[in-house]
PDB file of C-alpha atoms in Angstrom:
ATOM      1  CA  UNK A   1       0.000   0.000   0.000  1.00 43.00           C
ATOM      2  CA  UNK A   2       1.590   3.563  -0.893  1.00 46.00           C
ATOM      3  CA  UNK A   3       0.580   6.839   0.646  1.00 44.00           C
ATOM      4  CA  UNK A   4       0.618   9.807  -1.696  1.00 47.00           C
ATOM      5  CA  UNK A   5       1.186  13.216  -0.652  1.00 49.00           C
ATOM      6  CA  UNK A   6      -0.774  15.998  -2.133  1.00 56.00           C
ATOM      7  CA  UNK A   7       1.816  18.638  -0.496  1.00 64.00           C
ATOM      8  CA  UNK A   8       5.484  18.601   0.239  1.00 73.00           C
ATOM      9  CA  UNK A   9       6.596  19.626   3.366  1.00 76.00           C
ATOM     10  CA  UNK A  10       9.565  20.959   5.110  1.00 79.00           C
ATOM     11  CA  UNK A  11       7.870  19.793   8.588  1.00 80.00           C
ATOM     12  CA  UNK A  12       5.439  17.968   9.807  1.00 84.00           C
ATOM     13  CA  UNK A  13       4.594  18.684  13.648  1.00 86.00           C
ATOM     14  CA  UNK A  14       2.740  15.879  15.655  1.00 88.00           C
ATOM     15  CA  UNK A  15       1.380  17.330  18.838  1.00 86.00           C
ATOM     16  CA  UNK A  16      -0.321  14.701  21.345  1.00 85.00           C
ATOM     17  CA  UNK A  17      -2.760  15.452  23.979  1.00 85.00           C
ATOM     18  CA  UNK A  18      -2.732  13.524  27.188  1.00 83.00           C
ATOM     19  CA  UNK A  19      -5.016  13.623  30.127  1.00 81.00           C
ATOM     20  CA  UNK A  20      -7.274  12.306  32.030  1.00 81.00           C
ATOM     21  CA  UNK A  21     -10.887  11.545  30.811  1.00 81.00           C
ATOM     22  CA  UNK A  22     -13.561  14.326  30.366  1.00 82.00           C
ATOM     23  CA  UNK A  23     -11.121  17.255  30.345  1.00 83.00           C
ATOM     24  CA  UNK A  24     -11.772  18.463  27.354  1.00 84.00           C
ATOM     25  CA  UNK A  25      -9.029  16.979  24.715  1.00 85.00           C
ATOM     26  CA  UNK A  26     -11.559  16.741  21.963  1.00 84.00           C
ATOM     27  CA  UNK A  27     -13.124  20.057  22.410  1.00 86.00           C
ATOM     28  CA  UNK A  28      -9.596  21.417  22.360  1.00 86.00           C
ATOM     29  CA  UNK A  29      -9.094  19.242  19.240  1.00 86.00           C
ATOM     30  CA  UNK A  30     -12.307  20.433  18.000  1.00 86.00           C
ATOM     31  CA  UNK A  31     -12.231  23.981  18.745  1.00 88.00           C
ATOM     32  CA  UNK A  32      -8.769  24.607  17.427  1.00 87.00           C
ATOM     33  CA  UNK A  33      -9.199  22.410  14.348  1.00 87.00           C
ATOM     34  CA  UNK A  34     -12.916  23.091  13.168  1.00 88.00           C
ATOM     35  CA  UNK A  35     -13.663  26.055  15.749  1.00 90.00           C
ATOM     36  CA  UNK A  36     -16.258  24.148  17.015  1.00 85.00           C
ATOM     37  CA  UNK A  37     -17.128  23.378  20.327  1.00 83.00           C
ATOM     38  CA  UNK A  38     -19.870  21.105  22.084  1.00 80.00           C
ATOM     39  CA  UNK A  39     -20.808  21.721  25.520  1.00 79.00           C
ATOM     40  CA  UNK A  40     -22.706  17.927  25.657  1.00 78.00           C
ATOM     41  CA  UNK A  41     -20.012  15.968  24.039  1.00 75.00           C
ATOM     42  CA  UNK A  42     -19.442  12.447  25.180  1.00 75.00           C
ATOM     43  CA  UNK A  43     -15.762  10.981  26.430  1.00 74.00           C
ATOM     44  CA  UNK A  44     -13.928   9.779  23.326  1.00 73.00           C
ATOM     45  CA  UNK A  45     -12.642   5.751  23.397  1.00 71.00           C
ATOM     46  CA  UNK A  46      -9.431   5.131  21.484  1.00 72.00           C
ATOM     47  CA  UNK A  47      -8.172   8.133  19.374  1.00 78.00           C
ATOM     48  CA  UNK A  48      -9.325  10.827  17.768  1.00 81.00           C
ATOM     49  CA  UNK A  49      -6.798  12.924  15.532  1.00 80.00           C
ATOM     50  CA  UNK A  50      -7.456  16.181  13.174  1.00 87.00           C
ATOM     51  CA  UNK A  51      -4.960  18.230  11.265  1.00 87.00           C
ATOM     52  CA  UNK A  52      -4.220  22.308  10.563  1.00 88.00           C
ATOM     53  CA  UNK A  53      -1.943  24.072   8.924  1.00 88.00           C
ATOM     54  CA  UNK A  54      -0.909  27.259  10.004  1.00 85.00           C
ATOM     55  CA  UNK A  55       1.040  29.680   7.775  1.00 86.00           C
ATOM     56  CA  UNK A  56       4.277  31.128   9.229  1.00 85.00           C
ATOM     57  CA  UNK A  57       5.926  33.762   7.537  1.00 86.00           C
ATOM     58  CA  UNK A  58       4.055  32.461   4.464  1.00 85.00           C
ATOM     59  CA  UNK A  59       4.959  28.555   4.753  1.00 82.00           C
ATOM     60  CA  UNK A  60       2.947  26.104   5.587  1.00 86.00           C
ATOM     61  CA  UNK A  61       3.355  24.415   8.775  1.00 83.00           C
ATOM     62  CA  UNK A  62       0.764  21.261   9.029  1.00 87.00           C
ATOM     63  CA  UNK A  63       0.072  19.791  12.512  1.00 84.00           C
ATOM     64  CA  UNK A  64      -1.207  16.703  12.938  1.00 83.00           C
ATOM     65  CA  UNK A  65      -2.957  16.459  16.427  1.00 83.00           C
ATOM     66  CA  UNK A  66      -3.947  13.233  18.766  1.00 79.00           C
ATOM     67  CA  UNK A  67      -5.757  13.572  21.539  1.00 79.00           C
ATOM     68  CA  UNK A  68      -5.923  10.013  24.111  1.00 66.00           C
ATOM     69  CA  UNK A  69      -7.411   9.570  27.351  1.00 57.00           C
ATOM     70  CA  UNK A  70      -4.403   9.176  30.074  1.00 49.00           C
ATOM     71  CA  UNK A  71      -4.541   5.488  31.589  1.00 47.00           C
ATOM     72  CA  UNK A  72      -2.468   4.939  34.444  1.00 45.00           C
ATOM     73  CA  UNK A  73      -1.962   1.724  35.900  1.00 43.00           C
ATOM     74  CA  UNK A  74      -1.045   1.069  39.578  1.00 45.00           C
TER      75      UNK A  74
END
Protein backbone atom coordinates (compact mmCIF):
# COMPACT_ATOMS: atom_id res chain seq x y z
CA UNK A 1 0.00 0.00 0.00
CA UNK A 2 1.59 3.56 -0.89
CA UNK A 3 0.58 6.84 0.65
CA UNK A 4 0.62 9.81 -1.70
CA UNK A 5 1.19 13.22 -0.65
CA UNK A 6 -0.77 16.00 -2.13
CA UNK A 7 1.82 18.64 -0.50
CA UNK A 8 5.48 18.60 0.24
CA UNK A 9 6.60 19.63 3.37
CA UNK A 10 9.56 20.96 5.11
CA UNK A 11 7.87 19.79 8.59
CA UNK A 12 5.44 17.97 9.81
CA UNK A 13 4.59 18.68 13.65
CA UNK A 14 2.74 15.88 15.65
CA UNK A 15 1.38 17.33 18.84
CA UNK A 16 -0.32 14.70 21.34
CA UNK A 17 -2.76 15.45 23.98
CA UNK A 18 -2.73 13.52 27.19
CA UNK A 19 -5.02 13.62 30.13
CA UNK A 20 -7.27 12.31 32.03
CA UNK A 21 -10.89 11.55 30.81
CA UNK A 22 -13.56 14.33 30.37
CA UNK A 23 -11.12 17.26 30.35
CA UNK A 24 -11.77 18.46 27.35
CA UNK A 25 -9.03 16.98 24.72
CA UNK A 26 -11.56 16.74 21.96
CA UNK A 27 -13.12 20.06 22.41
CA UNK A 28 -9.60 21.42 22.36
CA UNK A 29 -9.09 19.24 19.24
CA UNK A 30 -12.31 20.43 18.00
CA UNK A 31 -12.23 23.98 18.75
CA UNK A 32 -8.77 24.61 17.43
CA UNK A 33 -9.20 22.41 14.35
CA UNK A 34 -12.92 23.09 13.17
CA UNK A 35 -13.66 26.05 15.75
CA UNK A 36 -16.26 24.15 17.02
CA UNK A 37 -17.13 23.38 20.33
CA UNK A 38 -19.87 21.10 22.08
CA UNK A 39 -20.81 21.72 25.52
CA UNK A 40 -22.71 17.93 25.66
CA UNK A 41 -20.01 15.97 24.04
CA UNK A 42 -19.44 12.45 25.18
CA UNK A 43 -15.76 10.98 26.43
CA UNK A 44 -13.93 9.78 23.33
CA UNK A 45 -12.64 5.75 23.40
CA UNK A 46 -9.43 5.13 21.48
CA UNK A 47 -8.17 8.13 19.37
CA UNK A 48 -9.32 10.83 17.77
CA UNK A 49 -6.80 12.92 15.53
CA UNK A 50 -7.46 16.18 13.17
CA UNK A 51 -4.96 18.23 11.27
CA UNK A 52 -4.22 22.31 10.56
CA UNK A 53 -1.94 24.07 8.92
CA UNK A 54 -0.91 27.26 10.00
CA UNK A 55 1.04 29.68 7.77
CA UNK A 56 4.28 31.13 9.23
CA UNK A 57 5.93 33.76 7.54
CA UNK A 58 4.05 32.46 4.46
CA UNK A 59 4.96 28.56 4.75
CA UNK A 60 2.95 26.10 5.59
CA UNK A 61 3.36 24.41 8.77
CA UNK A 62 0.76 21.26 9.03
CA UNK A 63 0.07 19.79 12.51
CA UNK A 64 -1.21 16.70 12.94
CA UNK A 65 -2.96 16.46 16.43
CA UNK A 66 -3.95 13.23 18.77
CA UNK A 67 -5.76 13.57 21.54
CA UNK A 68 -5.92 10.01 24.11
CA UNK A 69 -7.41 9.57 27.35
CA UNK A 70 -4.40 9.18 30.07
CA UNK A 71 -4.54 5.49 31.59
CA UNK A 72 -2.47 4.94 34.44
CA UNK A 73 -1.96 1.72 35.90
CA UNK A 74 -1.04 1.07 39.58
Amino acid sequence: MTHRVDHEYDYLFKIVLIGDSGVGKSNILSRFTRNEFCLESKSTIGVEFATRTLQVLLLPFPLLIFGNQHVCFT
